Short mmCIF file of N, CA and C in Angstrom, two decimals:
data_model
loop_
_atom_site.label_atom_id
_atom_site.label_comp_id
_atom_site.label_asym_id
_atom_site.label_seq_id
_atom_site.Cartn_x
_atom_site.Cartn_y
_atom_site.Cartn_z
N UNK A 1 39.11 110.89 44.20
CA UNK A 1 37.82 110.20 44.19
C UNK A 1 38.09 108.71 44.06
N UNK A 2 37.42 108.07 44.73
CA UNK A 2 37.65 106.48 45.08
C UNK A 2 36.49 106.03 44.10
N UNK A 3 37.13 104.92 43.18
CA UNK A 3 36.56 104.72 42.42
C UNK A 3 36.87 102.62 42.37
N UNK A 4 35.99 102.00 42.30
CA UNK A 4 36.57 100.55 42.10
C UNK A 4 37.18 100.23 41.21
N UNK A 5 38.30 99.35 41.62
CA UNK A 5 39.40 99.21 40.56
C UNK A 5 39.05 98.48 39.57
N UNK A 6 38.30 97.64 39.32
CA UNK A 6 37.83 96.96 38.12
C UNK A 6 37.04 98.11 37.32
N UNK A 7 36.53 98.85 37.60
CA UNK A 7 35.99 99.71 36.78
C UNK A 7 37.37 100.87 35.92
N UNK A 8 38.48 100.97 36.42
CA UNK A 8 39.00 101.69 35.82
C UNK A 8 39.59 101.27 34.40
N UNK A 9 39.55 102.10 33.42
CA UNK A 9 39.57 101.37 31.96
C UNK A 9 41.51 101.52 32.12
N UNK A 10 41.27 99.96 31.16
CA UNK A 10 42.73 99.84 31.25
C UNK A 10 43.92 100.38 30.70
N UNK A 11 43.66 101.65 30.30
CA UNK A 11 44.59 102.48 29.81
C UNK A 11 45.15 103.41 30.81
N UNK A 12 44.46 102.94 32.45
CA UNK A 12 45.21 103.76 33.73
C UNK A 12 46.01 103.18 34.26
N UNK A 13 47.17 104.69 34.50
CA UNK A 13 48.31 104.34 35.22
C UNK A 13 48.56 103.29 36.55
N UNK A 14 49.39 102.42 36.59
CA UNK A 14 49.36 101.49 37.98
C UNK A 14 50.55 101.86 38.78
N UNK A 15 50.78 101.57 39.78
CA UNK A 15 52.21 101.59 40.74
C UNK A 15 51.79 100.43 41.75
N UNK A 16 52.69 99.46 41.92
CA UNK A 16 53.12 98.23 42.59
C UNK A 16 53.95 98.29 43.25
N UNK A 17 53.01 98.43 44.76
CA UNK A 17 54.07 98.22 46.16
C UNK A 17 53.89 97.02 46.61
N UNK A 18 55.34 96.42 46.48
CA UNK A 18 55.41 94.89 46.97
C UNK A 18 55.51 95.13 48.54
N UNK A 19 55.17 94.07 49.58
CA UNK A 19 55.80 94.19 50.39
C UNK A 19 56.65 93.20 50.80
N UNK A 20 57.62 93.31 52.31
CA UNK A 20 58.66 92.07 51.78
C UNK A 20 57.79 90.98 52.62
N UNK A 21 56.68 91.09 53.41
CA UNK A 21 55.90 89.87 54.31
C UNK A 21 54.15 90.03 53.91
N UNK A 22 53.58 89.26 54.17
CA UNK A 22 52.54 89.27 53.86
C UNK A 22 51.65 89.90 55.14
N UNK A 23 50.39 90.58 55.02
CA UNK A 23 49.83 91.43 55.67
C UNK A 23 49.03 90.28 56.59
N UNK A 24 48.67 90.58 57.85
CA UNK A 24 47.56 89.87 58.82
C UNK A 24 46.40 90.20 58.19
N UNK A 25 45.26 89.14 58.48
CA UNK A 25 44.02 89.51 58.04
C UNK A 25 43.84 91.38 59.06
N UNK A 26 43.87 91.32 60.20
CA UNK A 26 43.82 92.65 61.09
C UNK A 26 44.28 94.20 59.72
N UNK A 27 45.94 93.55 59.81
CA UNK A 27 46.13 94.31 59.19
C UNK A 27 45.52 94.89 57.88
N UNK A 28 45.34 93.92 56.83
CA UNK A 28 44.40 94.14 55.58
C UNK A 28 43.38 94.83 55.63
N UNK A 29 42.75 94.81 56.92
CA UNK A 29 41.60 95.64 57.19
C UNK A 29 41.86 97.43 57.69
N UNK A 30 43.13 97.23 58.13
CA UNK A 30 43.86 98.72 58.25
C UNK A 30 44.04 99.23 57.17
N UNK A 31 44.46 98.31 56.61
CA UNK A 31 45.46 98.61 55.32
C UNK A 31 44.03 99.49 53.98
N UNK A 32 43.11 98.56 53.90
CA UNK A 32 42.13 98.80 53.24
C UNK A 32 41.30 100.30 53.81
N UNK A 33 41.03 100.29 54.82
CA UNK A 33 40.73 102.00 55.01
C UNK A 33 41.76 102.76 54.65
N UNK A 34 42.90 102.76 54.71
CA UNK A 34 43.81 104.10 54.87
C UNK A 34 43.78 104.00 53.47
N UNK A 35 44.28 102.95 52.46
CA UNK A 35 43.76 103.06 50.55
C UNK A 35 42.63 104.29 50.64
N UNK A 36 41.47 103.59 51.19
CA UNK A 36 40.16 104.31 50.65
C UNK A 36 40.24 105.52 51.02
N UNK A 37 40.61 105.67 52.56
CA UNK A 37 40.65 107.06 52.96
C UNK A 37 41.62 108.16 51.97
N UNK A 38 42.69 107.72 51.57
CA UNK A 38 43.92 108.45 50.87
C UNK A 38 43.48 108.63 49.06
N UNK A 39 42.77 107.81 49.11
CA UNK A 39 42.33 108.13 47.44
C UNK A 39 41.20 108.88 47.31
N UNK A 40 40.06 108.86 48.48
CA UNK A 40 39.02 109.66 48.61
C UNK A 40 39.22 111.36 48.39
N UNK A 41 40.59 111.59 48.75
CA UNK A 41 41.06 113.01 48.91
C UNK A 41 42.26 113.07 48.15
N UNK A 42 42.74 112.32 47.14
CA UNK A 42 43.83 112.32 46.17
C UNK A 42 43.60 113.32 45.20
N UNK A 43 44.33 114.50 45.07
CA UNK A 43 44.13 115.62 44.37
C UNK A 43 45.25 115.84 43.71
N UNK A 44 45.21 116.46 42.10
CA UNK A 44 46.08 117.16 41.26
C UNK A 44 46.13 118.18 41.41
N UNK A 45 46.02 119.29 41.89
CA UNK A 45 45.90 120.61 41.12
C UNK A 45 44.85 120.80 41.36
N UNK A 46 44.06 120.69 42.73
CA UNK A 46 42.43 120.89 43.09
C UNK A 46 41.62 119.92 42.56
N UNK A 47 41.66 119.15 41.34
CA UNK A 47 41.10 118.26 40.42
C UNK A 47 41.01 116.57 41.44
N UNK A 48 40.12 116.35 41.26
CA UNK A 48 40.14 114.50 41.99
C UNK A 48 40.75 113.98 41.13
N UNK A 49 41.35 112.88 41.48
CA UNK A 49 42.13 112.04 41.03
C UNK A 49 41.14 110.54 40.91
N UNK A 50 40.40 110.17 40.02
CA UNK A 50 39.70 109.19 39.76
C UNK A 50 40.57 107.77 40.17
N UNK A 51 40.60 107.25 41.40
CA UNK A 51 41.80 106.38 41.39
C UNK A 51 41.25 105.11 42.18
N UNK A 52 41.47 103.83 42.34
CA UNK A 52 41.01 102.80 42.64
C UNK A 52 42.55 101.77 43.21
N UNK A 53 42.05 100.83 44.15
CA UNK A 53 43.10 99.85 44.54
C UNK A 53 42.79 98.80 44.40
N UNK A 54 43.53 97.64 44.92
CA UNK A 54 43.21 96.14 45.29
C UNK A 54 44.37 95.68 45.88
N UNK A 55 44.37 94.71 46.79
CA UNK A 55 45.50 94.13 47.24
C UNK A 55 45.76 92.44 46.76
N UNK A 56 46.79 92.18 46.18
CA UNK A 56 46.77 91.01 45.89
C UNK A 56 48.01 89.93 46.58
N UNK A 57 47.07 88.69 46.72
CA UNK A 57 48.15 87.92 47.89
C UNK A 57 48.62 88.50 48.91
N UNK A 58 48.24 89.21 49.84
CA UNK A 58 47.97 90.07 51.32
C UNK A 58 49.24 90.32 50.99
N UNK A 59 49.98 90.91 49.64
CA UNK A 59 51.35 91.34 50.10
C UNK A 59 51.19 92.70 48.93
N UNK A 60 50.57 92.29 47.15
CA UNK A 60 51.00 93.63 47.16
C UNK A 60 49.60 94.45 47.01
N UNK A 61 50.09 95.90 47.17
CA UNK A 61 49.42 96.90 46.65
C UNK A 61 49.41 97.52 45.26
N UNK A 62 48.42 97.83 45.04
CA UNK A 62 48.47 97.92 43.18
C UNK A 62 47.00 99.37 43.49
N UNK A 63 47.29 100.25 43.27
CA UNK A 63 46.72 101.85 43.35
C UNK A 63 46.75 101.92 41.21
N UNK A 64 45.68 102.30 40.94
CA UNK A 64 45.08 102.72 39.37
C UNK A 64 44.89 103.81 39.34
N UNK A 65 45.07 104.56 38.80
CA UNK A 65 44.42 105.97 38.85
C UNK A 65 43.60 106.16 36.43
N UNK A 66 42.79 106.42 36.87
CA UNK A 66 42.48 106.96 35.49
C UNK A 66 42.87 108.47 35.22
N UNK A 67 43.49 108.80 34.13
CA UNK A 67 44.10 109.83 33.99
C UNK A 67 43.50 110.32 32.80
N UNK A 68 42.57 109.86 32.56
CA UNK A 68 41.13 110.63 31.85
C UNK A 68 40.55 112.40 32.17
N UNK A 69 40.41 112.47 33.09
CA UNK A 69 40.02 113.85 33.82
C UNK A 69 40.88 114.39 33.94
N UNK A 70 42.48 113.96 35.33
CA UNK A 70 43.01 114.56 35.40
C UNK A 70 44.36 113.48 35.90
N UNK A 71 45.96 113.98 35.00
CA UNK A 71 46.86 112.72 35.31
C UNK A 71 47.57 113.57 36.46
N UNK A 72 48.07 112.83 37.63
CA UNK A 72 49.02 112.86 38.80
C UNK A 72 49.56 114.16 38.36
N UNK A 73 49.76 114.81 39.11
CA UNK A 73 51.24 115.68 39.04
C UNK A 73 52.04 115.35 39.81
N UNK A 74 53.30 116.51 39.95
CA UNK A 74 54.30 115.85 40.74
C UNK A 74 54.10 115.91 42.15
N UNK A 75 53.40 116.85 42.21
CA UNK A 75 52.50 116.92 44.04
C UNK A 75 52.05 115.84 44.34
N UNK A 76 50.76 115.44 43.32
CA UNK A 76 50.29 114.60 44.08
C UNK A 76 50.96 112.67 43.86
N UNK A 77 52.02 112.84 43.08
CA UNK A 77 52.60 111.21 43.38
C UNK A 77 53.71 111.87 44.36
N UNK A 78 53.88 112.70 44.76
CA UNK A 78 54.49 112.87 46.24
C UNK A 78 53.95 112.29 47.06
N UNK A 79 52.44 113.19 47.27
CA UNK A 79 51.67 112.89 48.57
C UNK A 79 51.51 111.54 48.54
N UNK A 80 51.26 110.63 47.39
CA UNK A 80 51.11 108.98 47.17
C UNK A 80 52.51 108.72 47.92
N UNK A 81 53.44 108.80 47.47
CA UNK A 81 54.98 108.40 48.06
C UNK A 81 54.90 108.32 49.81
N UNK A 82 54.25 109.77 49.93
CA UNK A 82 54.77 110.22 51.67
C UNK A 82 53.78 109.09 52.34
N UNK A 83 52.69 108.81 51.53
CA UNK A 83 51.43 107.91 52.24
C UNK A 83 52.18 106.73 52.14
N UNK A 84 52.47 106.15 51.11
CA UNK A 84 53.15 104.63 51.23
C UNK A 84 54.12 104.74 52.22
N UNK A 85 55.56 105.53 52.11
CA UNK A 85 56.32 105.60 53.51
C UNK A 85 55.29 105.22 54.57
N UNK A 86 54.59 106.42 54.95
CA UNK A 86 53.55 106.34 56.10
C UNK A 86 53.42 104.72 56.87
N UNK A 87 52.45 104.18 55.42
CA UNK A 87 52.41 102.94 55.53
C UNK A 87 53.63 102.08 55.61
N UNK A 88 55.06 102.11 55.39
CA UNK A 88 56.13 101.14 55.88
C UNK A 88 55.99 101.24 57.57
N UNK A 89 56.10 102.86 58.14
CA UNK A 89 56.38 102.69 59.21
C UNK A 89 55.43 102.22 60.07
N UNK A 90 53.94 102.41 59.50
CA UNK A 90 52.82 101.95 60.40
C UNK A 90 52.94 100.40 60.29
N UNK A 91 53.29 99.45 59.55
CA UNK A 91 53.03 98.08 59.45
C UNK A 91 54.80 97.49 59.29
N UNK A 92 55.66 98.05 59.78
CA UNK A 92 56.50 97.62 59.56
C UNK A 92 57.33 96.76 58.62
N UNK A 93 57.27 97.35 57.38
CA UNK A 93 57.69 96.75 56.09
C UNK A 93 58.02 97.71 55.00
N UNK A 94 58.73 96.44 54.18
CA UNK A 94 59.20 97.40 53.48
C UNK A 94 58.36 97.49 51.57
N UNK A 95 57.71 98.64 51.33
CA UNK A 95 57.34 98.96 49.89
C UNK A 95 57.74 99.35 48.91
N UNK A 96 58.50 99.93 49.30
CA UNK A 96 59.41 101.00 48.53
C UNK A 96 60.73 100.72 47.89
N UNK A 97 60.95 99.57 48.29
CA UNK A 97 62.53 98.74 47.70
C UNK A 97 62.46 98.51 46.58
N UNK A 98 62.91 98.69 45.20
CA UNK A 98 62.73 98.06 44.04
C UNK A 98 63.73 96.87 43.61
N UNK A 99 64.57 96.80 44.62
CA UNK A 99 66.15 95.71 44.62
C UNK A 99 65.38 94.58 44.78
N UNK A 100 64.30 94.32 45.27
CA UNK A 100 63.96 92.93 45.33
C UNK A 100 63.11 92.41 44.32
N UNK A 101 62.93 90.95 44.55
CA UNK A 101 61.90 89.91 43.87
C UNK A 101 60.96 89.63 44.03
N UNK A 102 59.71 89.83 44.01
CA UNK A 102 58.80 88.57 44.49
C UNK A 102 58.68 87.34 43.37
N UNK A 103 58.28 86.15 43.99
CA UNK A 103 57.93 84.88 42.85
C UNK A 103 57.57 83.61 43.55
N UNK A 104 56.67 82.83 42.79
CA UNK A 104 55.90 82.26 43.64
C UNK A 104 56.92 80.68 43.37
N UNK A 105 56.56 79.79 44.42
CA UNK A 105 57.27 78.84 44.68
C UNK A 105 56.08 78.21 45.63
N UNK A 106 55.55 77.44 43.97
CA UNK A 106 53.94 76.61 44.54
C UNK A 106 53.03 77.74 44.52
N UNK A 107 52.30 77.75 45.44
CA UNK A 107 51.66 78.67 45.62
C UNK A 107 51.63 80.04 46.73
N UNK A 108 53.17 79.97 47.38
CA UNK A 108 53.29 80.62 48.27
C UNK A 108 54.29 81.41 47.23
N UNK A 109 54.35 83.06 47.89
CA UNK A 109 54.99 84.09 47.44
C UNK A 109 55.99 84.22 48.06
N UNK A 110 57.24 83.99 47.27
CA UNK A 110 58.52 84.17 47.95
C UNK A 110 58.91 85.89 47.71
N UNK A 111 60.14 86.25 48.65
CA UNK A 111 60.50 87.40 48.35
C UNK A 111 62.05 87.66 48.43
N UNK A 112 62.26 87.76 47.86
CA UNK A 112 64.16 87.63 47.89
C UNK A 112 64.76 88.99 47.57
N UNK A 113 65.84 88.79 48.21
CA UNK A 113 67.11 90.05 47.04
C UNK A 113 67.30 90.10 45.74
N UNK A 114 67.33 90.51 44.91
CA UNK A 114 67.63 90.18 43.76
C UNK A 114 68.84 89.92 43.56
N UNK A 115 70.05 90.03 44.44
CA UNK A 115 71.74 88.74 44.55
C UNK A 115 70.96 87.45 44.77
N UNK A 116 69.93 87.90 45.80
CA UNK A 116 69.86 86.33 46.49
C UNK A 116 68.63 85.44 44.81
N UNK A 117 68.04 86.25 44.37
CA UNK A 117 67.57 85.70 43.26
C UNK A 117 68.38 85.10 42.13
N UNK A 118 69.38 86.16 41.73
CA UNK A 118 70.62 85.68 41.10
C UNK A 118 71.36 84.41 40.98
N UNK A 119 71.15 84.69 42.35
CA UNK A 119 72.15 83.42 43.16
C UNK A 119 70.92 82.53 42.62
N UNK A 120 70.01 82.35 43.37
CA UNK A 120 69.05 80.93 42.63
C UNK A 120 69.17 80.34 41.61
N UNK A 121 68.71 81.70 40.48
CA UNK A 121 68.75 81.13 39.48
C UNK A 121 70.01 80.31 38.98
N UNK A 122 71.41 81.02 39.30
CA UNK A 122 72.36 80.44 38.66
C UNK A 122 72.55 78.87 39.63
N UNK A 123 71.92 78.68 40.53
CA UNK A 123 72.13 77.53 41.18
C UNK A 123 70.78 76.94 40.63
N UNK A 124 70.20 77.28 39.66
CA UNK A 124 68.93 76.06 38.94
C UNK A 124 67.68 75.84 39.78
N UNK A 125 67.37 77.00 40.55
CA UNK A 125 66.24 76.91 42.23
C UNK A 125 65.42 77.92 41.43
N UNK A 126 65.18 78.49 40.41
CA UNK A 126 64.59 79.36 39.96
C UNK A 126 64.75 79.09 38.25
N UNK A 127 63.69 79.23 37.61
CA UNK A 127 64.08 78.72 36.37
C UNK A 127 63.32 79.69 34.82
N UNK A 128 63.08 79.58 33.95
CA UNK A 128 62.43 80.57 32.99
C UNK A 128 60.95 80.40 33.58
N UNK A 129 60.28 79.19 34.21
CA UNK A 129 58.93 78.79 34.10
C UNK A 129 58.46 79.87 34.91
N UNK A 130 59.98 79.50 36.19
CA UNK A 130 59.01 80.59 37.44
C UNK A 130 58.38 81.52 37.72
N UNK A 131 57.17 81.33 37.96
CA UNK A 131 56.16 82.64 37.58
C UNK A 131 56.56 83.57 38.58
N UNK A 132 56.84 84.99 38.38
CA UNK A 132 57.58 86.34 38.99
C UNK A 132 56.32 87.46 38.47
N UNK A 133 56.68 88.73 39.65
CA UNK A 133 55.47 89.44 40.17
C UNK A 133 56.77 90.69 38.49
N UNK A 134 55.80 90.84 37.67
CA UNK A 134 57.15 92.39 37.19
C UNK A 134 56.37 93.62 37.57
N UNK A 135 56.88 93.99 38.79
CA UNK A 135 56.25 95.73 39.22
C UNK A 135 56.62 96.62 38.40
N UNK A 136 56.74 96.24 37.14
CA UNK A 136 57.42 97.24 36.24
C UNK A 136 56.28 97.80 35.42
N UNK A 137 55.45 97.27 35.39
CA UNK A 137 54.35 96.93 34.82
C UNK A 137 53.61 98.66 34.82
N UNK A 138 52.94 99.37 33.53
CA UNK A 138 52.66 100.87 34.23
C UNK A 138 51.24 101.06 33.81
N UNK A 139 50.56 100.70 33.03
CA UNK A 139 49.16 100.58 33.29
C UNK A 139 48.33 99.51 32.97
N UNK A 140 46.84 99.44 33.35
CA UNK A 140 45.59 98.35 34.12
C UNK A 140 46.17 97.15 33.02
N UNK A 141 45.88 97.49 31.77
CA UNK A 141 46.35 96.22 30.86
C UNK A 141 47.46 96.01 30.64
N UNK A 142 48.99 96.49 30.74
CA UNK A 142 49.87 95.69 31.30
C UNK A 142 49.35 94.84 32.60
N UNK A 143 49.27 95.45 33.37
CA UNK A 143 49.18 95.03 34.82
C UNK A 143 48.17 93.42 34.61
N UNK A 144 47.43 93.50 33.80
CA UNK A 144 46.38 92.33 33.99
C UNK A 144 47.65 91.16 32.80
N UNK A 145 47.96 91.39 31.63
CA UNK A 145 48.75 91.32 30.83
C UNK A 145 49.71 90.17 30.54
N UNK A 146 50.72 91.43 31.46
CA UNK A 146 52.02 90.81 32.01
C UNK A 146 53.09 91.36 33.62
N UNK A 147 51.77 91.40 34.10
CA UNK A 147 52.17 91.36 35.45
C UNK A 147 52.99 89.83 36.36
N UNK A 148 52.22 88.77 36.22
CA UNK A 148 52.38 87.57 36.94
C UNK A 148 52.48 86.61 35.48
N UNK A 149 54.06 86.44 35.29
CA UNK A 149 54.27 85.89 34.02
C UNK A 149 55.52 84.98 34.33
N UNK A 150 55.59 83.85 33.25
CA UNK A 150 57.08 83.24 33.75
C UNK A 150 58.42 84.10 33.51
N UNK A 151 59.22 84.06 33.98
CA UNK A 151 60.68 84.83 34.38
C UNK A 151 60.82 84.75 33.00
N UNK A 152 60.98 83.95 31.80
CA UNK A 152 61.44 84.44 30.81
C UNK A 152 60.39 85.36 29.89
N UNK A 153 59.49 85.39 29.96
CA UNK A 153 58.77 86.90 29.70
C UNK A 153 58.70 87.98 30.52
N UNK A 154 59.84 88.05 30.90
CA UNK A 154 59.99 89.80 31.65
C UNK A 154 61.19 90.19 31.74
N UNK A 155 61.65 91.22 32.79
CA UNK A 155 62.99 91.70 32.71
C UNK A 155 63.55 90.38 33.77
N UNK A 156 63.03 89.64 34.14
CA UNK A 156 63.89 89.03 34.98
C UNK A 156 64.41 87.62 33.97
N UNK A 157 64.45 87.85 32.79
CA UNK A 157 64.40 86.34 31.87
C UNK A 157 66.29 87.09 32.16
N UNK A 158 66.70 88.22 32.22
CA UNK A 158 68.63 88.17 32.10
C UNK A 158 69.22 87.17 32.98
N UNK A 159 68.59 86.54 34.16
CA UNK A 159 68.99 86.09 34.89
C UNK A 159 68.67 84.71 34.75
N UNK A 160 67.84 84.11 34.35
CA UNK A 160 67.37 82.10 34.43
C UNK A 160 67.96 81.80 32.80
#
């Protein structure tokens, strides 16, 4: 059941698919039905899955689910998995990588390797301030929290 993501209370689960390029307006508009369509019919165990999206900075995806009624099983964060694949091959990109970075530089979203982040930082191009995306993040109030925080409040502070 598709539910708006601001409405979901922030004690629901999140998952953060970065991607490594930013989406076309065209695309966003693809992108945004196949969300709605795939959560409309997101099922546990016959049970709806109360679940909501948003896309932020046309790059990531951020899917909520309230786990009030009924939490994911392992079926259905499959079927979530096989749909995101889906989505690499339909838009050509990649979601599913967790080796990388995102972090902003100004106001544009960079996306790196995490060697090639490494590498920055230890060359002083990346620093504690730099505000970094942590997809680590697992539900609504993390996610609002300490999602988009400087590098030394997250796991990426081992590195600046």
């Amino acid at each position: 059941m598709l539910v708006d993501f601001n409405e979901l209370p922030d004690h629901s689960r999140i998952w953060i698919y970065q991607s490594n390029r930013g989406f076309s307006e065209g695309e966003l508009q693809e992108l945004e039905q196949s969300l709605t369509e795939f959560l409309k019919q997101w099922t546990a165990h016959g049970s709806d899955l109360h679940a909501g999206f948003e896309i932020k900075y046309n790059r990531f995806i951020v899917i909520g689910l309230d786990q009030s009624n009924a939490s994911a099983s392992g079926c259905s964060i499959d079927a979530s998995v096989h749909f995101i694949q889906g989505l690499e091959q339909r838009f050509q990109v990649e979601l599913l990588d967790r080796m990388n970075v995102s972090f902003k530089q100004g106001e544009y979203v960079a996306y790196k390797s995490l060697q090639d982040f490494k590498k920055m930082a230890k060359e002083k191009a990346v620093s504690p301030n730099t505000i970094v995306f942590n997809n680590l993040v697992t539900t609504k109030q993390e996610y609002l929290d300490s999602w988009e925080v400087p590098a030394s409040e997250s796991w990426h502070s081992r590195f600046v």
